[in-house]
CSV table of C-alpha atoms in Angstrom, one decimal:
chain,number,residue,atom,x,y,z
M,285,MET,CA,-9.8,16.7,-25.6
M,286,ARG,CA,-10.0,13.5,-24.1
M,287,LYS,CA,-12.5,12.2,-21.9
M,288,ARG,CA,-11.7,10.4,-18.5
M,289,LEU,CA,-14.0,8.9,-15.9
M,290,PRO,CA,-14.8,10.7,-13.1
M,291,ILE,CA,-13.0,9.6,-9.7
M,292,PHE,CA,-15.7,7.1,-8.9
M,293,TYR,CA,-15.5,5.1,-11.8
M,294,SER,CA,-12.1,5.3,-12.1
M,295,ALA,CA,-11.4,3.9,-8.5
M,296,LEU,CA,-14.3,1.6,-9.4
M,297,LEU,CA,-11.7,0.0,-12.4
M,298,LEU,CA,-8.5,0.4,-10.2
M,299,THR,CA,-10.3,-1.3,-7.6
M,300,GLY,CA,-11.5,-4.1,-9.6
M,301,VAL,CA,-8.0,-4.3,-11.2
M,302,ASN,CA,-5.9,-4.3,-7.7
M,303,LEU,CA,-8.6,-7.1,-6.2
M,304,LEU,CA,-7.5,-9.3,-9.0
M,305,LEU,CA,-3.8,-8.7,-8.4
M,306,ARG,CA,-3.9,-8.9,-4.8
M,307,LEU,CA,-5.9,-12.5,-5.1
M,308,ALA,CA,-3.2,-13.3,-7.4
M,309,GLY,CA,-0.6,-12.3,-5.0
M,310,THR,CA,-2.0,-14.1,-2.0
M,311,SER,CA,-2.8,-17.3,-4.2
M,312,PHE,CA,0.8,-17.4,-5.1
M,313,GLN,CA,1.9,-16.5,-1.6
M,314,VAL,CA,0.0,-19.6,-0.6
M,315,TYR,CA,1.8,-21.7,-3.2
M,316,LEU,CA,5.3,-20.5,-2.1
M,317,SER,CA,4.0,-21.2,1.9
M,318,GLY,CA,3.4,-24.8,0.5
M,319,ARG,CA,6.7,-25.8,-1.2
M,320,ILE,CA,8.9,-23.6,0.9
M,321,GLY,CA,7.5,-23.6,4.2
M,322,PRO,CA,7.2,-20.8,6.7
M,323,ALA,CA,11.0,-20.9,7.7
M,324,GLY,CA,11.6,-20.0,3.8
M,325,ILE,CA,9.1,-18.1,3.4
M,326,GLY,CA,10.5,-15.9,6.3
M,327,LEU,CA,14.2,-15.8,4.4
M,328,LEU,CA,12.2,-14.6,1.1
M,329,GLN,CA,10.6,-11.6,3.2
M,330,LEU,CA,13.9,-10.9,4.7
M,331,VAL,CA,15.7,-11.0,1.3
M,332,LEU,CA,12.6,-8.8,-0.5
M,333,SER,CA,12.8,-6.4,2.6
M,334,VAL,CA,16.5,-5.5,1.3
M,335,GLY,CA,15.0,-5.4,-2.1
M,336,SER,CA,12.2,-3.2,-1.0
M,337,PHE,CA,14.7,-0.7,0.7
M,338,ALA,CA,16.9,-0.7,-2.2
M,339,MET,CA,13.7,0.1,-4.8
M,340,VAL,CA,12.4,3.0,-2.3
M,341,ALA,CA,16.1,4.6,-2.4
M,342,GLY,CA,16.2,4.3,-6.2
M,343,ILE,CA,12.6,5.6,-6.7
M,344,ALA,CA,13.8,8.4,-4.2
M,345,GLY,CA,10.1,9.8,-4.5
M,346,VAL,CA,10.0,10.3,-8.1
M,347,ARG,CA,6.9,8.5,-8.6
M,348,THR,CA,4.5,10.5,-6.2
M,349,ALA,CA,6.5,13.6,-7.6
M,350,ALA,CA,5.7,13.0,-11.1
M,351,MET,CA,2.1,12.2,-10.2
M,352,TYR,CA,1.6,15.4,-8.6
M,353,LEU,CA,3.5,17.8,-11.1
M,354,THR,CA,1.7,16.1,-14.1
M,355,ALA,CA,-1.7,17.0,-12.0
M,356,GLU,CA,-0.5,20.4,-11.3
M,357,GLU,CA,0.0,21.0,-15.1
M,358,LEU,CA,-3.2,19.1,-16.3
M,359,GLY,CA,-5.2,21.3,-13.4
M,360,ARG,CA,-3.8,24.4,-14.8
M,361,LYS,CA,-4.6,23.7,-18.5
M,362,ARG,CA,-0.6,23.7,-19.3
M,363,PRO,CA,-0.7,19.5,-20.4
M,364,GLU,CA,2.6,20.7,-23.3
M,365,ASN,CA,4.5,20.7,-20.4
M,366,VAL,CA,4.2,17.3,-19.3
M,367,ALA,CA,6.9,15.9,-21.2
M,368,ARG,CA,9.6,18.4,-19.8
M,369,ILE,CA,8.5,17.2,-16.6
M,370,LEU,CA,8.7,13.2,-17.4
M,371,SER,CA,12.2,13.9,-18.9
M,372,ALA,CA,13.7,15.3,-15.7
M,373,CYS,CA,11.7,12.7,-13.4
M,374,PHE,CA,13.8,10.4,-15.9
M,375,ALA,CA,16.8,11.8,-15.5
M,376,TYR,CA,16.5,12.4,-11.5
M,377,SER,CA,15.4,8.5,-11.6
M,378,ILE,CA,18.2,7.2,-13.7
M,379,LEU,CA,20.7,8.9,-11.4
M,380,CYS,CA,19.2,7.6,-7.8
M,381,SER,CA,18.3,4.1,-9.1
M,382,GLY,CA,21.9,3.8,-10.7
M,383,GLY,CA,23.4,4.8,-7.0
M,384,ALA,CA,21.1,2.6,-5.0
M,385,ALA,CA,21.9,-0.6,-7.5
M,386,LEU,CA,25.6,0.1,-7.3
M,387,PHE,CA,25.3,0.1,-3.7
M,388,LEU,CA,23.2,-3.3,-3.4
M,389,TYR,CA,25.1,-5.0,-6.1
M,390,THR,CA,28.4,-4.1,-4.2
M,391,MET,CA,27.4,-4.8,-0.5
M,392,ALA,CA,25.4,-8.2,-1.4
M,393,PRO,CA,27.6,-10.3,0.3
M,394,ARG,CA,28.1,-8.6,3.6
M,395,LEU,CA,24.3,-7.8,3.4
M,396,ALA,CA,23.4,-11.4,3.0
M,397,GLU,CA,26.0,-12.6,5.4
M,398,ASN,CA,25.6,-9.7,8.2
M,399,TRP,CA,22.0,-8.9,8.0
M,400,ILE,CA,20.2,-11.7,6.5
M,401,GLY,CA,22.6,-14.2,7.8
M,402,ASN,CA,22.7,-16.8,4.9
M,403,PRO,CA,25.4,-16.4,2.2
M,404,ASP,CA,22.9,-18.2,-0.3
M,405,THR,CA,20.5,-15.1,-0.8
M,406,VAL,CA,24.0,-12.8,-2.5
M,407,PRO,CA,22.9,-14.2,-6.3
M,408,ALA,CA,19.1,-12.7,-5.4
M,409,LEU,CA,20.4,-9.5,-4.1
M,410,ARG,CA,22.6,-9.1,-6.9
M,411,LEU,CA,19.9,-9.8,-9.2
M,412,LEU,CA,17.5,-7.5,-7.6
M,413,ALA,CA,20.2,-4.6,-8.1
M,414,ALA,CA,20.7,-5.5,-11.9
M,415,PHE,CA,17.1,-4.9,-12.7
M,416,LEU,CA,16.7,-2.0,-10.1
M,417,PRO,CA,16.9,1.0,-12.3
M,418,GLY,CA,14.4,-0.3,-15.1
M,419,SER,CA,11.6,-1.0,-12.2
M,420,CYS,CA,12.3,2.4,-10.9
M,421,LEU,CA,11.7,4.2,-14.4
M,422,CYS,CA,8.4,2.1,-14.5
M,423,ALA,CA,7.7,3.6,-11.5
M,424,VAL,CA,7.9,7.2,-13.2
M,425,MET,CA,5.4,6.2,-16.0
M,426,THR,CA,2.7,4.6,-13.7
M,427,GLY,CA,3.0,7.6,-12.1
M,428,TYR,CA,2.3,9.8,-15.0
M,429,PHE,CA,-0.7,7.5,-16.4
M,430,THR,CA,-2.5,7.4,-12.7
M,431,ALA,CA,-2.2,11.6,-12.7
M,432,GLU,CA,-3.4,11.3,-16.5
M,433,ASN,CA,-6.3,9.3,-15.1
M,434,ARG,CA,-5.6,6.8,-17.9
M,435,ILE,CA,-6.6,3.9,-15.5
M,436,GLY,CA,-7.8,1.7,-18.4
M,437,THR,CA,-4.6,1.6,-19.8
M,438,LEU,CA,-2.9,1.3,-16.9
M,439,ALA,CA,-5.0,-1.3,-15.3
M,440,ALA,CA,-4.6,-3.7,-18.5
M,441,VAL,CA,-0.7,-3.1,-18.4
M,442,GLU,CA,-0.5,-4.3,-14.8
M,443,VAL,CA,-2.6,-7.3,-15.1
M,444,CYS,CA,-0.6,-8.2,-17.9
M,445,GLU,CA,2.8,-7.7,-15.7
M,446,GLN,CA,1.1,-9.5,-12.8
M,447,LEU,CA,-0.1,-13.0,-15.1
M,448,CYS,CA,3.5,-12.6,-17.0
M,449,SER,CA,5.6,-12.4,-13.3
M,450,MET,CA,3.5,-15.1,-12.1
M,451,ALA,CA,4.1,-17.4,-15.0
M,452,LEU,CA,7.8,-16.5,-15.2
M,453,THR,CA,8.6,-17.4,-11.4
M,454,LEU,CA,6.2,-20.7,-11.6
M,455,LEU,CA,8.5,-21.9,-14.7
M,456,ALA,CA,12.0,-21.0,-13.2
M,457,LEU,CA,10.7,-22.9,-9.4
M,458,LYS,CA,9.8,-25.6,-11.5
M,459,ILE,CA,12.6,-26.0,-13.8
M,460,TRP,CA,15.5,-24.7,-11.6
M,461,ALA,CA,15.0,-23.9,-7.7
M,462,GLY,CA,13.9,-27.6,-6.5
M,463,GLU,CA,13.6,-27.3,-2.7
M,464,ASP,CA,16.4,-24.5,-2.6
M,465,THR,CA,14.8,-21.5,-0.9
M,466,GLY,CA,17.8,-19.4,-2.2
M,467,ARG,CA,17.1,-20.3,-5.6
M,468,ALA,CA,13.7,-20.0,-4.9
M,469,CYS,CA,14.6,-16.2,-4.0
M,470,GLN,CA,15.9,-15.8,-7.3
M,471,CYS,CA,13.2,-17.1,-9.1
M,472,VAL,CA,10.6,-14.3,-7.3
M,473,ILE,CA,12.9,-11.8,-8.2
M,474,LEU,CA,13.5,-12.7,-11.8
M,475,GLY,CA,10.1,-12.9,-12.4
M,476,SER,CA,9.0,-10.0,-11.2
M,477,SER,CA,11.6,-7.9,-12.7
M,478,LEU,CA,11.6,-9.3,-16.3
M,479,SER,CA,7.8,-8.4,-16.3
M,480,GLY,CA,8.5,-5.0,-14.8
M,481,CYS,CA,10.7,-4.2,-17.7
M,482,LEU,CA,8.2,-5.9,-20.1
M,483,THR,CA,5.8,-3.0,-18.2
M,484,LEU,CA,8.2,0.1,-18.6
M,485,CYS,CA,8.5,-0.7,-22.4
M,486,THR,CA,4.9,-1.0,-23.1
M,487,LEU,CA,4.0,2.2,-21.3
M,488,VAL,CA,6.8,4.3,-23.2
M,489,VAL,CA,5.9,3.1,-26.3
M,490,ILE,CA,1.8,4.1,-25.5
M,491,ARG,CA,3.3,7.1,-24.6
M,492,ASN,CA,5.2,8.1,-27.5
M,493,ARG,CA,2.5,6.9,-29.9
M,494,GLU,CA,0.6,9.8,-29.4
M,495,HIS,CA,3.0,12.0,-30.4
M,496,PRO,CA,2.5,14.6,-27.5
M,497,LYS,CA,2.9,18.4,-27.5
M,498,ILE,CA,6.6,19.4,-25.9
M,499,SER,CA,6.9,23.1,-24.6
M,500,SER,CA,9.8,25.2,-24.4
M,501,PRO,CA,12.3,24.4,-21.8
M,502,PHE,CA,11.1,25.8,-18.3
M,503,PRO,CA,12.9,25.6,-14.8
M,504,ILE,CA,11.3,22.3,-13.8
M,505,GLY,CA,14.3,21.2,-11.4
M,506,GLY,CA,13.2,23.0,-8.4
M,507,ARG,CA,9.7,21.8,-8.2
M,508,LEU,CA,10.9,18.2,-8.9
M,509,LEU,CA,13.5,18.2,-5.9
M,510,ARG,CA,10.7,20.3,-3.9
M,511,ALA,CA,8.4,17.8,-4.2
M,512,ALA,CA,10.6,14.2,-4.6
M,513,VAL,CA,13.1,15.0,-2.2
M,514,PRO,CA,10.9,15.2,1.2
M,515,LEU,CA,9.2,11.8,-0.1
M,516,ALA,CA,12.7,10.5,-0.7
M,517,LEU,CA,13.5,11.1,2.7
M,518,ALA,CA,10.5,9.7,4.3
M,519,ASP,CA,10.0,7.1,2.2
M,520,VAL,CA,14.2,6.1,2.4
M,521,LEU,CA,13.8,6.4,6.1
M,522,LYS,CA,11.0,4.6,6.2
M,523,SER,CA,12.0,1.5,4.0
M,524,GLY,CA,15.2,1.5,6.0
M,525,ILE,CA,14.0,1.3,9.7
M,526,ASN,CA,11.6,-1.4,8.0
M,527,THR,CA,14.0,-3.4,6.8
M,528,VAL,CA,16.2,-2.9,9.9
M,529,GLU,CA,13.2,-4.0,11.8
M,530,ASN,CA,12.4,-7.2,9.5
M,531,LEU,CA,16.1,-8.1,10.1
M,532,LEU,CA,15.9,-7.1,13.6
M,533,VAL,CA,13.0,-9.5,14.6
M,534,PRO,CA,14.2,-13.0,13.7
M,535,ARG,CA,17.2,-12.1,15.9
M,536,ARG,CA,15.8,-10.9,19.0
M,537,LEU,CA,13.1,-13.4,19.0
M,538,ALA,CA,15.6,-16.1,19.4
M,539,ARG,CA,16.5,-14.3,22.5
M,540,ASN,CA,13.1,-15.5,23.6
M,541,PRO,CA,13.3,-18.7,25.3
M,542,ALA,CA,9.5,-19.5,24.7
M,543,VAL,CA,9.9,-19.5,20.6
M,544,PHE,CA,11.2,-22.3,19.4
M,545,ASP,CA,12.0,-21.2,15.4
M,546,PRO,CA,12.1,-17.5,15.1
M,547,LEU,CA,12.3,-17.4,11.5
M,548,ALA,CA,9.1,-19.2,11.3
M,549,SER,CA,7.5,-17.2,13.5
M,550,PHE,CA,8.4,-14.1,11.7
M,551,GLY,CA,7.2,-15.7,8.7
M,552,THR,CA,3.6,-16.8,9.6
M,553,VAL,CA,3.0,-13.1,10.5
M,554,SER,CA,4.8,-11.2,7.7
M,555,GLY,CA,4.2,-13.9,5.0
M,556,MET,CA,0.6,-15.4,6.0
M,557,VAL,CA,-1.5,-12.8,8.3
M,558,PHE,CA,-0.5,-9.6,6.9
M,559,PRO,CA,-1.3,-10.6,3.4
M,560,ILE,CA,-4.6,-11.7,4.4
M,561,LEU,CA,-5.2,-8.5,6.8
M,562,MET,CA,-4.4,-6.3,4.1
M,563,PHE,CA,-5.9,-7.9,1.2
M,564,PRO,CA,-9.5,-6.2,1.1
M,565,ALA,CA,-7.5,-2.7,1.1
M,566,CYS,CA,-6.7,-3.0,-2.2
M,567,ILE,CA,-10.1,-1.7,-3.0
M,568,LEU,CA,-9.0,1.3,-0.9
M,569,PHE,CA,-5.8,1.6,-2.9
M,570,GLY,CA,-7.5,2.2,-6.1
M,571,LEU,CA,-9.2,5.3,-4.6
M,572,ALA,CA,-5.9,6.5,-2.7
M,573,GLU,CA,-4.3,6.2,-5.6
M,574,LEU,CA,-6.4,8.6,-7.6
M,575,LEU,CA,-6.8,10.7,-4.6
M,576,ILE,CA,-3.3,12.0,-4.9
M,577,PRO,CA,-3.8,13.5,-8.3
M,578,GLU,CA,-7.3,14.5,-7.7
M,579,LEU,CA,-6.5,16.9,-4.8
M,580,ALA,CA,-3.5,18.2,-6.4
M,581,ARG,CA,-5.2,19.4,-9.3
M,582,CYS,CA,-8.0,20.8,-6.9
M,583,ALA,CA,-5.4,22.6,-4.6
M,584,ALA,CA,-3.8,24.1,-8.1
M,585,ALA,CA,-7.5,25.3,-9.0
M,586,GLU,CA,-7.9,26.3,-5.4
M,587,SER,CA,-11.0,24.8,-5.2
M,588,LYS,CA,-11.9,24.0,-1.7
M,589,THR,CA,-15.3,23.2,-1.6
M,590,ARG,CA,-14.2,20.0,-3.7
M,591,ILE,CA,-11.1,19.3,-1.3
M,592,SER,CA,-13.6,19.4,1.9
M,593,TYR,CA,-15.8,16.9,0.4
M,594,LEU,CA,-13.5,14.8,-0.9
M,595,THR,CA,-11.9,14.7,2.8
M,596,ARG,CA,-14.9,13.7,4.5
M,597,ARG,CA,-16.1,11.4,2.2
M,598,GLY,CA,-12.8,9.4,1.9
M,599,LEU,CA,-12.3,9.3,5.6
M,600,LYS,CA,-16.2,7.8,6.4
M,601,ILE,CA,-15.8,5.3,3.3
M,602,ALA,CA,-12.3,4.0,4.7
M,603,MET,CA,-13.7,4.1,8.3
M,604,LEU,CA,-17.1,2.0,6.9
M,605,TYR,CA,-15.4,-0.2,4.9
M,606,GLY,CA,-12.5,-1.2,7.3
M,607,ILE,CA,-15.2,-1.9,10.1
M,608,VAL,CA,-17.2,-4.3,8.1
M,609,PHE,CA,-13.9,-6.6,6.9
M,610,SER,CA,-12.6,-5.9,10.6
M,611,GLY,CA,-15.3,-7.9,11.8
M,612,LEU,CA,-15.6,-10.4,9.3
M,613,ILE,CA,-11.7,-11.4,9.1
M,614,TYR,CA,-12.1,-11.8,13.0
M,615,LEU,CA,-15.0,-14.2,12.3
M,616,LEU,CA,-13.4,-16.1,9.4
M,617,ALA,CA,-9.6,-16.0,11.2
M,618,ASP,CA,-9.3,-19.6,11.5
M,619,THR,CA,-11.3,-20.8,8.6
M,620,LEU,CA,-9.0,-19.0,6.3
M,621,CYS,CA,-5.8,-19.6,7.6
M,622,LEU,CA,-6.2,-23.1,8.3
M,623,ARG,CA,-7.8,-23.7,4.7
M,624,PHE,CA,-4.7,-21.3,2.8
M,625,PHE,CA,-1.7,-22.2,4.8
M,626,GLY,CA,-2.6,-24.9,7.3
M,627,SER,CA,-1.9,-22.9,10.0
M,628,ALA,CA,-3.4,-22.5,13.2
M,629,ASP,CA,-0.9,-20.2,14.5
M,630,ALA,CA,-1.4,-17.8,11.8
M,631,GLY,CA,-5.3,-17.9,12.6
M,632,ARG,CA,-4.5,-16.8,16.0
M,633,TYR,CA,-2.3,-13.9,15.1
M,634,LEU,CA,-5.0,-12.8,12.3
M,635,ARG,CA,-7.5,-12.5,14.9
M,636,LEU,CA,-5.2,-10.7,17.2
M,637,TYR,CA,-4.8,-8.1,14.0
M,638,ALA,CA,-8.1,-7.9,12.9
M,639,PRO,CA,-9.2,-5.2,15.1
M,640,LEU,CA,-6.7,-2.7,13.9
M,641,ILE,CA,-8.1,-2.6,10.2
M,642,PRO,CA,-10.3,0.1,10.9
M,643,MET,CA,-7.3,2.2,11.7
M,644,LEU,CA,-4.9,0.7,9.2
M,645,TYR,CA,-7.3,1.5,6.3
M,646,CYS,CA,-8.3,5.1,7.1
M,647,ASP,CA,-4.3,5.7,7.5
M,648,ALA,CA,-4.0,4.8,4.0
M,649,ILE,CA,-6.6,6.9,2.9
M,650,THR,CA,-5.3,9.8,5.2
M,651,ASP,CA,-2.0,9.9,3.7
M,652,ALA,CA,-2.7,9.7,-0.1
M,653,MET,CA,-4.6,13.1,1.1
M,654,THR,CA,-2.1,14.6,2.7
M,655,LYS,CA,0.6,13.8,-0.2
M,656,GLY,CA,-2.1,15.0,-2.8
M,657,LEU,CA,-2.3,18.5,-0.7
M,658,GLY,CA,1.7,18.6,-0.6
M,659,GLN,CA,2.3,18.0,3.1
M,660,GLN,CA,5.5,15.6,2.2
M,661,LYS,CA,7.6,17.5,4.9
M,662,ALA,CA,5.0,16.7,7.5
M,663,CYS,CA,5.0,12.9,6.3
M,664,VAL,CA,8.7,12.9,6.8
M,665,ARG,CA,8.6,14.0,10.7
M,666,TYR,CA,5.7,11.6,11.3
M,667,ASN,CA,7.6,8.6,9.7
M,668,ILE,CA,11.2,9.3,11.5
M,669,LEU,CA,9.4,9.5,14.9
M,670,THR,CA,7.1,6.4,14.5
M,671,SER,CA,9.9,4.4,13.0
M,672,ALA,CA,12.5,5.2,15.5
M,673,MET,CA,9.4,4.2,18.2
M,674,ASP,CA,9.3,0.8,16.3
M,675,VAL,CA,12.6,-0.2,16.5
M,676,THR,CA,12.9,0.9,19.9
M,677,PHE,CA,9.9,-1.4,21.0
M,678,LEU,CA,11.2,-4.1,19.0
M,679,TYR,CA,14.5,-4.2,20.3
M,680,LEU,CA,13.6,-4.3,24.1
M,681,LEU,CA,10.2,-5.9,23.8
M,682,LEU,CA,11.2,-9.0,21.6
M,683,PRO,CA,13.4,-10.9,23.9
M,684,LYS,CA,11.1,-10.6,26.8
M,685,TYR,CA,7.3,-10.9,25.5
M,686,GLY,CA,8.0,-12.7,22.0
M,687,MET,CA,5.4,-12.1,19.4
M,688,GLU,CA,3.0,-10.2,22.0
M,689,GLY,CA,5.7,-7.6,22.2
M,690,TYR,CA,5.7,-7.2,18.0
M,691,PHE,CA,2.1,-6.8,18.1
M,692,PHE,CA,1.8,-3.8,20.4
M,693,SER,CA,4.8,-2.2,19.2
M,694,PHE,CA,2.9,-2.3,15.8
M,695,LEU,CA,-0.6,-1.2,17.4
M,696,VAL,CA,1.4,2.5,19.0
M,697,THR,CA,3.5,3.1,16.7
M,698,HIS,CA,0.6,2.8,13.6
M,699,LEU,CA,-2.0,4.7,15.9
M,700,VAL,CA,0.4,7.6,16.6
M,701,ASN,CA,1.2,7.9,12.9
M,702,PHE,CA,-2.6,7.9,12.1
M,703,ILE,CA,-3.5,10.2,15.0
M,704,LEU,CA,-0.8,13.0,13.8
M,705,SER,CA,-1.6,12.7,10.0
M,706,LEU,CA,-5.1,13.0,10.2
M,707,ARG,CA,-4.6,16.3,12.7
M,708,ARG,CA,-2.3,17.8,9.9
M,709,LEU,CA,-5.2,16.6,7.4
M,710,LEU,CA,-8.1,18.7,9.3
M,711,ARG,CA,-5.6,21.3,10.1
M,712,ILE,CA,-4.9,22.3,6.2
M,713,THR,CA,-8.2,21.7,5.1
M,714,GLY,CA,-10.3,23.5,7.9
M,715,GLU,CA,-12.5,20.2,8.3
M,716,ARG,CA,-13.8,19.6,12.1
M,717,LEU,CA,-15.1,15.8,11.9
M,718,PRO,CA,-17.3,14.7,14.8
M,719,ALA,CA,-16.1,12.2,17.3
M,720,HIS,CA,-19.3,10.6,18.2
M,721,VAL,CA,-19.4,9.1,14.4
M,722,PRO,CA,-16.4,6.9,15.0
M,723,MET,CA,-17.2,5.9,18.3
M,724,LEU,CA,-21.1,5.4,17.1
M,725,ALA,CA,-19.7,3.2,14.3
M,726,LEU,CA,-17.3,1.0,16.4
M,727,SER,CA,-20.0,0.7,19.2
M,728,ALA,CA,-22.3,-1.0,16.3
M,729,ALA,CA,-19.4,-3.0,14.7
M,730,LEU,CA,-19.1,-4.8,18.5
M,731,ALA,CA,-22.8,-5.0,19.1
M,732,ALA,CA,-23.2,-6.9,15.8
M,733,LEU,CA,-19.8,-8.9,16.1
M,734,TRP,CA,-21.0,-10.1,19.8
M,735,GLY,CA,-24.7,-11.1,18.4
M,736,ALA,CA,-23.0,-13.0,15.5
M,737,ARG,CA,-20.9,-15.0,17.9
M,738,ARG,CA,-23.7,-16.4,19.4
M,739,LEU,CA,-24.3,-18.5,16.4
M,740,GLY,CA,-22.7,-21.7,15.4
M,741,THR,CA,-21.7,-22.2,12.0
M,742,ILE,CA,-19.2,-19.6,10.3
M,743,SER,CA,-20.9,-18.7,7.5
M,744,ALA,CA,-24.3,-17.9,9.9
M,745,GLN,CA,-22.1,-15.4,12.0
M,746,CYS,CA,-21.0,-13.7,8.7
M,747,VAL,CA,-24.3,-12.9,7.2
M,748,VAL,CA,-25.9,-12.1,10.7
M,749,PHE,CA,-22.9,-9.4,11.4
M,750,LEU,CA,-23.3,-8.0,8.3
M,751,ILE,CA,-27.3,-7.4,8.7
M,752,LEU,CA,-27.0,-6.3,12.3
M,753,LEU,CA,-24.1,-4.1,11.6
M,754,PHE,CA,-26.0,-2.4,8.8
M,755,CYS,CA,-28.8,-2.1,11.0
M,756,LEU,CA,-27.3,-0.7,13.8
M,757,LEU,CA,-25.3,1.9,11.6
M,758,THR,CA,-28.6,3.3,10.2
M,759,LEU,CA,-30.5,3.2,13.4
M,760,MET,CA,-27.6,5.2,15.1
M,761,GLN,CA,-27.6,7.6,11.8
M,762,VAL,CA,-23.7,6.9,11.3
M,763,CYS,CA,-25.2,5.9,7.7
M,764,GLY,CA,-28.0,8.4,6.7
M,765,LYS,CA,-30.2,9.6,3.9
M,766,GLU,CA,-27.6,11.6,2.2
M,767,ASP,CA,-25.1,8.4,2.2
M,768,PHE,CA,-27.8,6.2,0.5
M,769,LEU,CA,-28.7,9.2,-2.1
M,770,TRP,CA,-24.7,9.9,-2.5
M,771,PHE,CA,-24.1,6.0,-3.7
M,772,ALA,CA,-27.2,6.3,-5.8
M,773,ARG,CA,-26.4,8.8,-8.1
M,774,LEU,CA,-22.6,7.4,-8.6
M,775,VAL,CA,-24.1,4.4,-9.6
M,776,THR,CA,-26.8,6.1,-11.7
M,777,ARG,CA,-24.6,8.6,-13.4
M,778,LYS,CA,-24.4,8.3,-17.1
M,779,GLN,CA,-22.2,11.3,-18.4
M,780,TYR,CA,-18.3,11.2,-18.3
M,781,GLN,CA,-16.3,14.2,-16.8
M,782,THR,CA,-14.0,15.7,-19.7
M,783,ALA,CA,-10.5,16.4,-19.4
M,784,GLY,CA,-8.9,19.6,-20.3
């Protein structure tokens, strides 16, 4: 038997790693913005958006499928079946990623000229295509290790990957790129792709050195397709429409006479504001990553009590965590953006988006729980609806309202997606969440923010906000004795659970 950490400690470890990686990534984004400017960042975001679409098409839902199917077999005490599952996932991934890579390589000139609007990005797109199959196979292995709760191993490998990626990229930028934005894009892609291949090799070696047991052949294709195809349709559709959105934004912004540099405006929001906005979410992403296999195991074991507990606790943690960082980022918006990017516009946009943080963070947890409970088809429907809404809003609003129209589209589509996903989650779990709890929590946050804004210095405002928020949440009984005892039990727990 292999001992594994409980979900709290696994999430804590994954949180630390995600925090470190996100900090490194944000720091690297700051470096790039200083080197190639907002317009260069905007161009890089366009290239990466096309690459992201190709990556999603190549993965085709297989990462979550590998995680989900592995967790199911472990929940049913059949670990010898995992090797067959991984073999099927590899074959599926090679087929999908090979097709996506061939399409991207062939269409690179047309995509660069007609979509991105810069022929110099052709080599970067073809470089993405060359490394695409390896990156997709790496996704299968990370899904497997997550389902196995091998978080320590996965964390160490991912830290090495990030450090290797940054080192290779910085070296290539210094030696070869100069001030050329097209070459800068190639350097970023080369560094991340080579480090991804290193991660794949490392994880495969670790898996093979354990000499895993292999069961006799059994039908797995149908289960894999049922798990992966709905996710693939949802992810490809969502990523494709997001790519269209990213390519659409600069062109539609150019029709607004008040926007002088559309690419720079887009780069400010996508390359400066969003990294800061979502930086604290790396802590929640660690929990979300583990909730998928955990809930899949619970569903396979028909543990309704555990599912109900994880649903309530996960949503409450995400809500409170989002409220805390929403207030802090709102107060620190100008300071953060001026210090990191030297951009007052970024600070103004960051303050505009900061109140959306609780919804965005809760949506991340809700999405993970619905996938863990096998609701992939529902995710497809919701993504189709909200993505179509987003494209429509951007097309209509950007020429007249500029970046304010972009914000409106972002708000409405993410809100609709969250409401639909939450409604689905509550329906399948049978949970009933009291509506007064989020209302009281938001009221406490607004009151604490108002009180903190009365002070002069930013540091004092942040301290007072946290103190007032904690006191108000306690007085309003949003956080009660049960929550404090729960946290104390987690922190003081000494024994590990044992995996079957």
